[in-house]
Short mmCIF file of C-alpha atoms and ligand atoms in Angstrom, two decimals:
data_model
loop_
_atom_site.label_atom_id
_atom_site.label_comp_id
_atom_site.label_asym_id
_atom_site.label_seq_id
_atom_site.Cartn_x
_atom_site.Cartn_y
_atom_site.Cartn_z
CA UNK A 154 -69.54 -20.41 -35.81
CA UNK A 155 -71.62 -17.39 -34.79
CA UNK A 156 -74.98 -17.02 -36.56
CA UNK A 157 -74.99 -13.26 -36.16
CA UNK A 158 -73.73 -10.12 -37.81
CA UNK A 159 -70.70 -8.35 -36.36
CA UNK A 160 -71.70 -4.72 -35.90
CA UNK A 161 -70.08 -2.06 -33.71
CA UNK A 162 -67.79 -4.59 -32.06
CA UNK A 163 -70.59 -6.93 -30.94
CA UNK A 164 -72.45 -9.95 -32.31
CA UNK A 165 -75.90 -8.79 -33.32
CA UNK A 166 -78.96 -10.85 -34.28
CA UNK A 167 -80.31 -10.19 -37.75
CA UNK A 168 -83.23 -7.79 -38.15
CA UNK A 169 -85.20 -10.62 -39.78
CA UNK A 170 -85.35 -14.34 -39.06
CA UNK A 171 -84.54 -15.13 -42.68
CA UNK A 172 -81.50 -17.26 -43.37
CA UNK A 173 -79.74 -18.83 -46.33
CA UNK A 174 -78.12 -22.27 -46.48
CA UNK A 175 -74.44 -22.85 -47.04
CA UNK A 176 -73.50 -26.13 -48.75
CA UNK A 177 -70.40 -28.28 -48.83
CA UNK A 178 -69.95 -28.57 -52.61
CA UNK A 179 -68.22 -31.93 -52.28
CA UNK A 180 -71.20 -33.57 -50.55
CA UNK A 181 -74.08 -31.18 -51.39
CA UNK A 182 -74.94 -31.30 -47.64
CA UNK A 183 -76.05 -28.16 -45.81
CA UNK A 184 -73.31 -27.16 -43.36
CA UNK A 185 -74.68 -23.86 -42.03
CA UNK A 186 -77.71 -21.59 -41.93
CA UNK A 187 -76.56 -18.01 -42.03
CA UNK A 188 -78.55 -14.82 -41.38
CA UNK A 189 -79.82 -13.13 -44.51
CA UNK A 190 -79.21 -9.55 -43.44
CA UNK A 191 -81.27 -6.76 -44.94
CA UNK A 192 -81.24 -2.97 -45.19
CA UNK A 193 -81.92 -2.61 -41.45
CA UNK A 194 -78.77 -4.60 -40.63
CA UNK A 195 -76.76 -2.71 -43.22
CA UNK A 196 -78.01 0.59 -41.83
CA UNK A 197 -76.86 -0.40 -38.33
CA UNK A 198 -73.46 -1.43 -39.69
CA UNK A 199 -73.02 1.77 -41.71
CA UNK A 200 -74.06 3.90 -38.70
CA UNK A 201 -71.47 2.09 -36.57
CA UNK A 202 -68.79 2.59 -39.21
CA UNK A 203 -69.76 6.26 -39.63
CA UNK A 204 -69.53 6.92 -35.89
CA UNK A 205 -66.21 5.03 -35.65
CA UNK A 206 -64.85 7.17 -38.48
CA UNK A 207 -66.28 10.56 -37.46
CA UNK A 208 -65.87 10.29 -33.71
CA UNK A 209 -63.73 7.24 -32.89
CA UNK A 210 -59.99 6.97 -32.51
CA UNK A 211 -59.25 4.88 -35.62
CA UNK A 212 -58.62 7.48 -38.35
CA UNK A 213 -56.80 9.66 -35.83
CA UNK A 214 -54.33 6.98 -34.71
CA UNK A 215 -50.88 7.03 -36.29
CA UNK A 216 -50.18 4.44 -38.98
CA UNK A 217 -47.83 2.68 -36.57
CA UNK A 218 -50.63 2.40 -33.98
CA UNK A 219 -53.02 0.93 -36.57
CA UNK A 220 -50.28 -1.47 -37.70
CA UNK A 221 -50.27 -3.06 -34.25
CA UNK A 222 -53.90 -4.19 -34.78
CA UNK A 223 -53.21 -5.41 -38.33
CA UNK A 224 -50.24 -7.46 -37.09
CA UNK A 225 -52.37 -8.91 -34.27
CA UNK A 226 -54.94 -9.98 -36.87
CA UNK A 227 -52.18 -11.52 -39.04
CA UNK A 228 -50.89 -13.46 -36.03
CA UNK A 229 -54.33 -14.77 -35.09
CA UNK A 230 -54.96 -15.86 -38.70
CA UNK A 231 -51.61 -17.70 -38.69
CA UNK A 232 -52.44 -19.35 -35.37
CA UNK A 233 -55.82 -20.49 -36.78
CA UNK A 234 -54.36 -21.41 -40.19
CA UNK A 235 -55.29 -25.09 -40.31
CA UNK A 236 -58.83 -24.56 -38.97
CA UNK A 237 -59.50 -21.65 -41.37
CA UNK A 238 -58.13 -23.60 -44.32
CA UNK A 239 -60.42 -26.52 -43.46
CA UNK A 240 -63.39 -24.15 -43.20
CA UNK A 241 -62.56 -22.73 -46.64
CA UNK A 242 -62.42 -26.29 -48.08
CA UNK A 243 -65.86 -27.12 -46.66
CA UNK A 244 -67.37 -23.85 -47.83
CA UNK A 245 -65.76 -23.41 -51.26
CA UNK A 246 -64.62 -26.93 -52.20
CA UNK A 247 -61.01 -26.07 -53.06
CA UNK A 248 -58.27 -28.62 -52.28
CA UNK A 249 -56.78 -28.20 -48.79
CA UNK A 250 -53.25 -27.19 -49.95
CA UNK A 251 -54.80 -24.36 -52.02
CA UNK A 252 -56.95 -23.28 -49.06
CA UNK A 253 -53.89 -23.30 -46.81
CA UNK A 254 -52.08 -21.15 -49.33
CA UNK A 255 -55.04 -18.70 -49.39
CA UNK A 256 -55.02 -18.36 -45.61
CA UNK A 257 -51.24 -17.86 -45.56
CA UNK A 258 -51.73 -15.13 -48.17
CA UNK A 259 -54.52 -13.63 -46.06
CA UNK A 260 -52.17 -13.34 -43.06
CA UNK A 261 -49.43 -11.97 -45.35
CA UNK A 262 -51.84 -9.32 -46.67
CA UNK A 263 -52.54 -8.03 -43.13
CA UNK A 264 -48.81 -8.10 -42.39
CA UNK A 265 -47.96 -6.23 -45.61
CA UNK A 266 -50.52 -3.49 -45.01
CA UNK A 267 -49.29 -3.17 -41.41
CA UNK A 268 -45.96 -2.20 -42.99
CA UNK A 269 -47.61 0.30 -45.33
CA UNK A 270 -49.59 1.80 -42.43
CA UNK A 271 -46.29 2.45 -40.64
CA UNK A 272 -44.77 3.96 -43.78
CA UNK A 273 -47.75 6.26 -44.11
CA UNK A 274 -46.53 8.15 -41.03
CA UNK A 275 -43.55 9.30 -43.10
CA UNK A 276 -45.10 9.50 -46.55
CA UNK A 277 -48.54 11.00 -46.00
CA UNK A 278 -47.23 14.57 -46.33
CA UNK A 279 -45.52 15.83 -49.44
CA UNK A 280 -44.23 19.38 -49.92
CA UNK A 281 -45.20 20.91 -53.26
CA UNK A 282 -42.96 23.31 -55.16
CA UNK A 283 -44.96 26.32 -56.31
CA UNK A 284 -43.85 28.69 -59.07
CA UNK A 285 -45.59 31.59 -57.26
CA UNK A 286 -43.49 33.23 -54.50
CA UNK A 287 -45.20 34.03 -51.19
CA UNK A 288 -47.07 30.72 -51.05
CA UNK A 289 -46.19 27.27 -49.80
CA UNK A 290 -48.16 24.13 -50.36
CA UNK A 291 -48.25 20.52 -49.30
CA UNK A 292 -50.35 17.50 -50.20
CA UNK A 293 -51.50 15.22 -47.42
CA UNK A 294 -53.12 11.83 -47.60
CA UNK A 295 -56.08 11.14 -45.34
CA UNK A 296 -58.35 8.15 -44.85
CA UNK A 297 -61.24 8.32 -47.30
CA UNK A 298 -64.03 7.56 -44.86
CA UNK A 299 -66.54 4.70 -44.60
CA UNK A 300 -65.89 1.90 -47.08
CA UNK A 301 -68.32 -0.79 -48.22
CA UNK A 302 -66.75 -4.01 -49.51
CA UNK A 303 -68.59 -6.66 -51.51
CA UNK A 304 -66.72 -9.82 -52.41
CA UNK A 305 -67.16 -13.06 -54.41
CA UNK A 306 -66.90 -16.73 -53.44
CA UNK A 307 -63.78 -17.97 -55.24
CA UNK A 308 -61.14 -16.86 -52.71
CA UNK A 309 -63.44 -15.97 -49.81
CA UNK A 310 -61.04 -15.01 -47.04
CA UNK A 311 -58.30 -13.67 -49.30
CA UNK A 312 -60.71 -11.38 -51.18
CA UNK A 313 -61.88 -10.05 -47.80
CA UNK A 314 -58.25 -9.37 -46.82
CA UNK A 315 -57.51 -7.54 -50.10
CA UNK A 316 -60.11 -4.95 -49.07
CA UNK A 317 -60.21 -4.99 -45.28
CA UNK A 318 -56.42 -4.83 -44.70
CA UNK A 319 -55.68 -1.73 -46.85
CA UNK A 320 -58.88 0.01 -45.66
CA UNK A 321 -57.85 -0.47 -42.02
CA UNK A 322 -54.24 0.51 -42.77
CA UNK A 323 -55.46 3.75 -44.36
CA UNK A 324 -57.63 4.58 -41.33
CA UNK A 325 -61.03 3.90 -42.90
CA UNK A 326 -63.86 2.05 -41.23
CA UNK A 327 -65.44 -0.70 -43.31
CA UNK A 328 -68.54 -2.83 -43.79
CA UNK A 329 -67.87 -6.20 -45.43
CA UNK A 330 -70.64 -8.13 -47.22
CA UNK A 331 -69.25 -11.58 -48.12
CA UNK A 332 -70.71 -13.79 -50.83
CA UNK A 333 -73.81 -15.68 -49.70
CA UNK A 334 -72.21 -18.78 -51.27
CA UNK A 335 -69.12 -18.73 -49.00
CA UNK A 336 -69.65 -16.55 -45.89
CA UNK A 337 -67.96 -18.72 -43.26
CA UNK A 338 -64.39 -17.40 -43.20
CA UNK A 339 -65.72 -13.81 -43.24
CA UNK A 340 -67.53 -14.60 -39.98
CA UNK A 341 -64.23 -15.99 -38.70
CA UNK A 342 -62.58 -12.69 -39.72
CA UNK A 343 -65.01 -10.89 -37.41
CA UNK A 344 -63.94 -13.23 -34.57
CA UNK A 345 -60.34 -12.37 -35.39
CA UNK A 346 -61.01 -8.61 -35.33
CA UNK A 347 -62.81 -9.09 -32.02
CA UNK A 348 -59.90 -11.01 -30.51
CA UNK A 349 -57.48 -8.34 -31.78
CA UNK A 350 -59.68 -5.76 -29.97
CA UNK A 351 -60.13 -3.62 -33.04
CA UNK A 352 -62.05 -0.53 -31.86
CA UNK A 353 -65.85 -0.88 -32.13
CA UNK A 354 -67.37 -0.05 -35.52
CA UNK A 355 -64.08 -0.12 -37.45
CA UNK A 356 -64.84 -3.48 -39.10
CA UNK A 357 -68.47 -4.58 -39.49
CA UNK A 358 -69.52 -7.79 -41.20
CA UNK A 359 -73.07 -8.36 -42.42
CA UNK A 360 -74.01 -11.59 -44.17
CA UNK A 361 -76.80 -11.61 -46.72
CA UNK A 362 -77.91 -11.84 -50.31
CA UNK A 363 -76.59 -9.50 -52.97
CA UNK A 364 -80.03 -8.19 -53.87
CA UNK A 365 -80.79 -7.27 -50.24
CA UNK A 366 -77.72 -6.65 -48.06
CA UNK A 367 -75.44 -5.94 -51.05
CA UNK A 368 -77.85 -3.55 -52.71
CA UNK A 369 -78.54 -1.75 -49.40
CA UNK A 370 -74.83 -1.21 -48.85
CA UNK A 371 -74.36 0.17 -52.36
CA UNK A 372 -77.33 2.52 -51.96
CA UNK A 373 -76.45 3.80 -48.48
CA UNK A 374 -75.77 7.53 -48.50
CA UNK A 375 -73.26 7.35 -45.63
CA UNK A 376 -70.89 5.02 -47.49
CA UNK A 377 -68.06 7.06 -49.04
CA UNK A 378 -66.35 4.32 -51.01
CA UNK A 379 -67.41 1.01 -52.56
CA UNK A 380 -64.89 -1.71 -53.31
CA UNK A 381 -66.40 -4.55 -55.32
CA UNK A 382 -65.04 -7.81 -56.69
CA UNK A 383 -67.37 -9.96 -58.71
CA UNK A 384 -69.05 -10.31 -62.07
CA UNK A 385 -69.42 -7.64 -64.75
CA UNK A 386 -73.25 -7.49 -64.60
CA UNK A 387 -73.19 -6.87 -60.83
CA UNK A 388 -70.27 -4.43 -61.19
CA UNK A 389 -72.17 -2.50 -63.82
CA UNK A 390 -75.27 -2.31 -61.58
CA UNK A 391 -73.16 -1.14 -58.65
CA UNK A 392 -71.48 1.53 -60.78
CA UNK A 393 -74.87 2.82 -61.95
CA UNK A 394 -76.21 2.99 -58.38
CA UNK A 395 -73.00 4.60 -57.06
CA UNK A 396 -73.24 7.23 -59.81
CA UNK A 397 -76.39 8.66 -58.17
CA UNK A 398 -74.40 10.13 -55.28
CA UNK A 399 -70.95 10.08 -56.94
CA UNK A 400 -69.49 7.41 -54.65
CA UNK A 401 -65.84 6.59 -55.10
CA UNK A 402 -65.72 3.05 -56.52
CA UNK A 403 -63.18 0.41 -57.40
CA UNK A 404 -64.22 -2.63 -59.41
CA UNK A 405 -62.38 -5.94 -59.89
CA UNK A 406 -64.40 -7.86 -62.46
CA UNK A 407 -64.14 -10.83 -64.76
CA UNK A 408 -61.65 -11.95 -67.36
CA UNK A 409 -60.98 -14.17 -70.34
CA UNK A 410 -57.23 -14.08 -70.19
CA UNK A 411 -54.99 -15.29 -73.04
CA UNK A 412 -51.75 -17.29 -72.73
CA UNK A 413 -49.49 -17.07 -75.80
CA UNK A 414 -46.92 -19.86 -76.12
CA UNK A 415 -44.17 -19.46 -78.74
CA UNK A 416 -42.46 -22.27 -80.64
CA UNK A 417 -39.18 -22.06 -78.66
CA UNK A 418 -40.96 -22.87 -75.37
CA UNK A 419 -40.16 -25.97 -73.36
CA UNK A 420 -43.29 -28.09 -73.87
CA UNK A 421 -43.21 -29.64 -70.37
CA UNK A 422 -43.03 -26.21 -68.72
CA UNK A 423 -45.75 -24.87 -71.00
CA UNK A 424 -48.07 -27.78 -70.12
CA UNK A 425 -47.51 -27.27 -66.39
CA UNK A 426 -48.25 -23.53 -66.55
CA UNK A 427 -51.28 -23.99 -68.83
CA UNK A 428 -52.69 -26.43 -66.27
CA UNK A 429 -51.94 -24.12 -63.34
CA UNK A 430 -53.44 -21.25 -65.31
CA UNK A 431 -56.83 -22.92 -65.73
CA UNK A 432 -57.29 -25.87 -63.37
CA UNK A 433 -56.11 -24.28 -60.10
CA UNK A 434 -59.16 -23.46 -57.91
CA UNK A 435 -61.26 -25.45 -60.46
CA UNK A 436 -60.70 -22.62 -62.95
CA UNK A 437 -62.84 -20.34 -60.78
CA UNK A 438 -60.20 -17.63 -60.98
CA UNK A 439 -60.88 -14.22 -62.50
CA UNK A 440 -57.41 -14.14 -64.06
CA UNK A 441 -57.49 -17.79 -65.28
CA UNK A 442 -55.71 -18.10 -68.63
CA UNK A 443 -58.69 -19.71 -70.30
CA UNK A 444 -57.67 -18.91 -73.92
CA UNK A 445 -54.41 -20.63 -74.83
CA UNK A 446 -52.70 -19.71 -78.10
CA UNK A 447 -49.90 -22.05 -79.18
CA UNK A 448 -47.43 -21.61 -82.08
CA UNK A 449 -48.53 -24.05 -84.76
CA UNK A 450 -45.06 -25.68 -84.94
CA UNK A 451 -45.45 -27.16 -81.43
CA UNK A 452 -49.27 -27.26 -81.22
CA UNK A 453 -49.76 -31.02 -81.91
CA UNK A 454 -47.00 -32.16 -79.52
CA UNK A 455 -48.06 -29.73 -76.80
CA UNK A 456 -51.74 -30.64 -77.08
CA UNK A 457 -50.95 -34.36 -76.81
CA UNK A 458 -48.91 -33.82 -73.61
CA UNK A 459 -51.54 -31.44 -72.18
CA UNK A 460 -54.30 -34.02 -72.68
CA UNK A 461 -52.12 -36.74 -71.16
CA UNK A 462 -51.33 -34.72 -68.01
CA UNK A 463 -54.86 -33.33 -67.65
CA UNK A 464 -56.26 -36.85 -67.53
CA UNK A 465 -53.96 -37.64 -64.60
CA UNK A 466 -55.37 -34.89 -62.31
CA UNK A 467 -56.83 -36.41 -59.15
CA UNK A 468 -60.40 -35.18 -58.69
CA UNK A 469 -62.25 -35.42 -55.38
CA UNK A 470 -63.14 -33.76 -52.13
CA UNK A 471 -60.73 -30.99 -51.20
CA UNK A 472 -60.32 -32.71 -47.83
CA UNK A 473 -58.63 -35.75 -49.39
CA UNK A 474 -54.86 -35.99 -49.73
CA UNK A 475 -53.51 -35.77 -53.25
CA UNK A 476 -56.63 -34.12 -54.73
CA UNK A 477 -55.76 -31.33 -57.18
CA UNK A 478 -59.26 -30.57 -58.49
CA UNK A 479 -62.20 -30.19 -56.12
CA UNK A 480 -65.88 -29.64 -56.90
CA UNK A 481 -67.25 -26.45 -58.45
CA UNK A 482 -68.75 -24.15 -55.84
CA UNK A 483 -72.47 -24.96 -56.25
CA UNK A 484 -75.09 -26.36 -58.58
CA UNK A 485 -75.68 -23.03 -60.36
CA UNK A 486 -72.01 -22.71 -61.21
CA UNK A 487 -71.86 -26.41 -62.18
CA UNK A 488 -74.79 -26.07 -64.55
CA UNK A 489 -73.39 -22.84 -66.04
CA UNK A 490 -70.08 -24.52 -66.82
CA UNK A 491 -71.76 -27.61 -68.32
CA UNK A 492 -73.97 -25.33 -70.45
CA UNK A 493 -70.89 -23.41 -71.64
CA UNK A 494 -69.20 -26.63 -72.75
CA UNK A 495 -72.37 -27.70 -74.58
CA UNK A 496 -72.61 -24.30 -76.23
CA UNK A 497 -68.98 -24.59 -77.36
CA UNK A 498 -69.65 -27.99 -78.89
CA UNK A 499 -72.81 -26.72 -80.61
CA UNK A 500 -70.69 -23.91 -82.08
CA UNK A 501 -68.24 -26.44 -83.55
CA UNK A 502 -65.64 -27.04 -80.80
CA UNK A 503 -64.31 -30.51 -80.00
CA UNK A 504 -63.87 -31.86 -76.46
CA UNK A 505 -60.28 -33.14 -76.49
CA UNK A 506 -60.70 -34.45 -72.93
CA UNK A 507 -63.13 -33.99 -70.02
CA UNK A 508 -66.54 -32.36 -70.24
CA UNK A 509 -68.20 -34.95 -67.97
CA UNK A 510 -68.89 -35.72 -64.35
CA UNK A 511 -66.15 -38.17 -63.25
CA UNK A 512 -67.81 -41.63 -63.31
CA UNK A 513 -66.74 -42.48 -59.75
CA UNK A 514 -68.15 -39.26 -58.21
CA UNK A 515 -71.93 -39.28 -58.33
CA UNK A 516 -72.45 -36.70 -55.54
CA UNK A 517 -70.90 -33.21 -55.42
CA UNK A 518 -70.33 -30.67 -58.16
CA UNK A 519 -67.44 -32.50 -59.78
CA UNK A 520 -66.41 -31.97 -63.37
CA UNK A 521 -63.50 -33.43 -65.31
CA UNK A 522 -60.90 -30.85 -66.39
CA UNK A 523 -61.84 -29.99 -69.93
CA UNK A 524 -59.89 -29.02 -73.06
CA UNK A 525 -61.74 -27.60 -76.06
CA UNK A 526 -60.08 -27.49 -79.49
CA UNK A 527 -61.29 -26.20 -82.87
CA UNK A 528 -62.91 -23.24 -81.14
CA UNK A 529 -64.15 -20.49 -83.45
CA UNK A 530 -62.79 -17.09 -82.40
CA UNK A 531 -66.27 -15.59 -82.78
CA UNK A 532 -67.95 -18.23 -80.65
CA UNK A 533 -69.36 -17.60 -77.18
CA UNK A 534 -67.04 -20.08 -75.51
CA UNK A 535 -63.91 -18.31 -76.85
CA UNK A 536 -65.11 -14.86 -75.81
CA UNK A 537 -67.00 -15.21 -72.53
CA UNK A 538 -65.90 -16.10 -69.02
CA UNK A 539 -66.77 -19.72 -68.15
CA UNK A 540 -65.30 -19.65 -64.61
CA UNK A 541 -64.62 -23.38 -64.52
CA UNK A 542 -61.89 -25.90 -65.40
CA UNK A 543 -62.36 -25.42 -69.14
CA UNK A 544 -59.61 -24.24 -71.46
CA UNK A 545 -59.91 -23.32 -75.15
CA UNK A 546 -56.71 -23.96 -77.08
CA UNK A 547 -55.88 -22.70 -80.54
CA UNK A 548 -52.83 -22.66 -82.87
CA UNK A 549 -51.40 -19.43 -84.29
CA UNK A 550 -48.95 -18.66 -87.10
CA UNK A 551 -47.33 -15.32 -86.26
CA UNK A 552 -46.63 -13.03 -83.31
CA UNK A 553 -48.93 -10.37 -84.76
CA UNK A 554 -51.77 -12.84 -85.16
CA UNK A 555 -51.28 -14.05 -81.56
CA UNK A 556 -51.36 -10.50 -80.17
CA UNK A 557 -54.40 -9.62 -82.24
CA UNK A 558 -56.28 -12.74 -81.05
CA UNK A 559 -55.18 -12.15 -77.45
CA UNK A 560 -56.34 -8.52 -77.38
CA UNK A 561 -59.58 -9.10 -79.24
CA UNK A 562 -61.66 -9.23 -76.05
CA UNK A 563 -63.90 -6.95 -74.01
CA UNK A 564 -61.91 -8.14 -70.97
CA UNK A 565 -58.40 -7.03 -70.04
CA UNK A 566 -57.61 -8.50 -66.65
CA UNK A 567 -54.56 -10.69 -67.28
CA UNK A 568 -52.43 -12.21 -70.04
CA UNK A 569 -49.39 -14.50 -70.20
CA UNK A 570 -46.60 -15.20 -72.66
CA UNK A 571 -43.99 -17.95 -72.86
CA UNK A 572 -40.80 -17.93 -74.93
CA UNK A 573 -37.06 -18.36 -74.41
CA UNK A 574 -36.59 -15.04 -76.23
CA UNK A 575 -36.63 -12.37 -73.52
CA UNK A 576 -37.02 -9.50 -75.98
CA UNK A 577 -40.03 -11.14 -77.56
CA UNK A 578 -41.58 -11.73 -74.13
CA UNK A 579 -41.07 -8.08 -73.20
CA UNK A 580 -42.47 -6.89 -76.56
CA UNK A 581 -45.57 -9.07 -76.27
CA UNK A 582 -46.04 -8.19 -72.58
CA UNK A 583 -46.19 -4.52 -73.56
CA UNK A 584 -48.53 -5.21 -76.46
CA UNK A 585 -51.12 -6.97 -74.27
CA UNK A 586 -54.05 -4.75 -73.27
CA UNK A 587 -54.28 -6.18 -69.76
CA UNK A 588 -53.54 -5.05 -66.21
CA UNK A 589 -51.57 -8.14 -65.18
CA UNK A 590 -49.03 -9.85 -67.44
CA UNK A 591 -47.08 -13.00 -66.64
CA UNK A 592 -43.93 -14.00 -68.50
CA UNK A 593 -43.07 -17.72 -68.56
CA UNK A 594 -45.73 -18.49 -65.94
CA UNK A 595 -49.42 -17.88 -65.23
CA UNK A 596 -51.20 -16.86 -62.00
CA UNK A 597 -48.54 -16.28 -59.32
CA UNK A 598 -49.83 -13.23 -57.43
CA UNK A 599 -47.86 -11.08 -55.03
CA UNK A 600 -49.25 -8.70 -52.44
CA UNK A 601 -46.64 -6.07 -53.39
CA UNK A 602 -47.69 -5.78 -57.07
CA UNK A 603 -50.79 -3.97 -58.47
CA UNK A 604 -53.83 -6.10 -59.34
CA UNK A 605 -56.68 -5.06 -61.62
CA UNK A 606 -57.96 -4.91 -65.14
CA UNK A 607 -58.09 -2.89 -68.33
CA UNK A 608 -61.32 -2.51 -70.32
CA UNK A 609 -64.41 -4.20 -68.82
CA UNK A 610 -62.29 -6.11 -66.27
CA UNK A 611 -62.52 -3.23 -63.86
CA UNK A 612 -61.57 0.16 -62.52
CA UNK A 613 -58.65 0.79 -60.17
CA UNK A 614 -55.99 -1.46 -58.67
CA UNK A 615 -55.80 -3.49 -55.50
CA UNK A 616 -52.71 -4.76 -53.66
CA UNK A 617 -49.41 -2.98 -53.08
CA UNK A 618 -49.31 0.77 -52.61
CA UNK A 619 -52.15 1.00 -55.15
CA UNK A 620 -54.44 -0.95 -52.82
CA UNK A 621 -53.77 1.51 -50.00
CA UNK A 622 -54.39 4.51 -52.28
CA UNK A 623 -57.91 3.16 -52.89
CA UNK A 624 -58.74 4.13 -49.31
CA UNK A 625 -56.95 7.49 -49.15
CA UNK A 626 -58.01 10.97 -50.15
CA UNK A 627 -55.52 13.63 -51.17
CA UNK A 628 -55.83 17.10 -49.69
CA UNK A 629 -53.77 20.15 -50.61
CA UNK A 630 -53.00 22.66 -47.91
CA UNK A 631 -51.80 25.93 -49.37
CA UNK A 632 -50.57 28.78 -47.25
CA UNK A 633 -49.98 32.47 -47.92
CA UNK A 634 -46.64 33.14 -46.26
CA UNK A 635 -46.05 36.73 -47.33
CA UNK A 636 -46.63 39.67 -45.05
CA UNK A 637 -47.53 41.81 -48.09
CA UNK A 638 -51.20 42.68 -48.68
CA UNK A 639 -52.87 40.71 -51.46
CA UNK A 640 -53.88 43.96 -53.11
CA UNK A 641 -56.70 42.86 -55.42
CA UNK A 642 -59.63 44.80 -53.95
CA UNK A 643 -57.84 46.84 -51.36
CA UNK A 644 -54.91 48.65 -52.89
P1 NAD R 99 -71.36 -11.85 -58.36
O1 NAD R 99 -71.25 -10.57 -59.09
O2 NAD R 99 -72.51 -12.72 -58.60
O3 NAD R 99 -71.35 -11.59 -56.78
C1 NAD R 99 -70.31 -10.91 -56.14
C2 NAD R 99 -70.83 -10.27 -54.86
O4 NAD R 99 -71.80 -9.27 -55.22
C3 NAD R 99 -71.54 -11.22 -53.91
O5 NAD R 99 -71.20 -10.89 -52.59
C4 NAD R 99 -73.02 -10.92 -54.15
O6 NAD R 99 -73.82 -11.17 -53.05
C5 NAD R 99 -72.97 -9.44 -54.44
N1 NAD R 99 -74.10 -8.90 -55.21
C6 NAD R 99 -74.87 -9.53 -56.14
N2 NAD R 99 -75.80 -8.68 -56.62
C7 NAD R 99 -75.64 -7.50 -56.00
C8 NAD R 99 -76.26 -6.24 -56.09
N3 NAD R 99 -77.30 -6.02 -56.91
N4 NAD R 99 -75.80 -5.24 -55.32
C9 NAD R 99 -74.76 -5.42 -54.50
N5 NAD R 99 -74.12 -6.60 -54.36
C10 NAD R 99 -74.54 -7.63 -55.10
O7 NAD R 99 -69.99 -12.61 -58.63
P2 NAD R 99 -69.56 -14.06 -58.10
O8 NAD R 99 -70.33 -15.07 -58.89
O9 NAD R 99 -69.61 -14.11 -56.62
O10 NAD R 99 -68.02 -14.09 -58.51
C11 NAD R 99 -67.57 -14.48 -59.75
C12 NAD R 99 -67.12 -13.30 -60.55
O11 NAD R 99 -66.15 -12.54 -59.82
C13 NAD R 99 -66.42 -13.69 -61.83
O12 NAD R 99 -66.88 -12.90 -62.91
C14 NAD R 99 -64.95 -13.38 -61.54
O13 NAD R 99 -64.18 -13.13 -62.68
C15 NAD R 99 -65.05 -12.22 -60.66
N6 NAD R 99 -63.83 -12.07 -59.85
C16 NAD R 99 -62.95 -11.06 -60.16
C17 NAD R 99 -61.77 -10.93 -59.44
C18 NAD R 99 -60.78 -9.83 -59.78
O14 NAD R 99 -59.87 -9.59 -59.00
N7 NAD R 99 -60.90 -9.16 -60.91
C19 NAD R 99 -61.48 -11.81 -58.40
C20 NAD R 99 -62.39 -12.81 -58.11
C21 NAD R 99 -63.57 -12.94 -58.84
#
């Protein structure tokens, strides 16, 4: 693993000798010391990206030519799949099969945007019908410029791909600042870009802390677009800073997503999807369905089965076979989640199962999967993002009550509904104030479909065509075709 930044197509030593430690959350051991880049490093990266955009070939290549590089990157990621998945396990803690899935999705994201880059050659120009004779007009899409991407630690390589792949497909150059908690696969992404011979300066990767490297990227006057995924407080700060020079921004922020389960649901299927909705990736998922609303007719039976199955989850190092719940990402996150559970209990909730460190795991940030019942709808734990394997579950009496409880949130990232009644599912899906709605499931995410939130969960959409549009500008070109004089001043 290189201990350098990747700037202008070369590995560059940091401007300072400062580093930060990266831990394996399963063992708490330090596994890497990574350069803590600062504003000098960010400035070098932005200058490289600016030159690549203003003077280099990248934005001027056809979409099909750019697609060749994206496909090369996808192929290298696939070739390195096992090694990258293992790196993600060490860095983030997630179970290996989940990490493998992430890396497969990362390769698929590059492949998908290669396809959209090719399509752009045919779709980037659109003729516009004008009511006024003597004029013709067309709209063209062009790469937006230099993009700055700041990402979180929960899906490290995949979150990088969600920004880097569409930015490259569009013809932008980009600076990526990974999370200081999980920077390792981002460094690997630089190796991959290098091997794919991406032109110099098109992708630059600077590691560092949010308050230094992140802040410097957000403040840099030569960055045209900021794409951020992370928490609401950081998103809000970034939006305020970006407002100073009217930077184009997209924000993917937090959530407190509801899952409404009606009385006609199959209890076994409901239990499985509730568990996938909150325990996958240790619940460190922005769209995790952390508020479960169950029709009161089936609430007792469903809760009993949910507790039974939750207790069976194998907890341990993500490297071990059969493990379905790894450690939380670090001690800060661990303590935050424990404090949230305690706060819930102080506000009157009951721990139906979990809430403790597993007795056989004294080292590592391990926490039993936790179910809270009797949660007051005005309490902190019902309303705020915990970002851990903790679900609040509550009975409801009517569809209207369920929708009202589901929508009563400052977040609007995702929501899910389960019922055998298709019409009811469709009705409830439309009633949810959320950007992503699942029917009869929770969490499956597809690169073709738009991803993003309503309300405080964010601005804009990633993935699919929407993800590409984030990195494109629209220009109208209007032409006066008539040979007649205009005749306003000169008659
Ligand atoms: P965070 O906001 O603490 O950090 C995210 C990134 O921002 C990191 O790279 C960090 O270094 C950087 N950063 C911190 N302060 C900064 C500043 N002042 N200026 C610029 N950059 C700065 O979030 P996190 O703890 O890494 O991630 C968890 C959060 O991310 C959760 O709220 C989760 O819901 C959200 N998330 C959302 C999505 C989505 O698609 N909506 C996906 C994943 C995670």
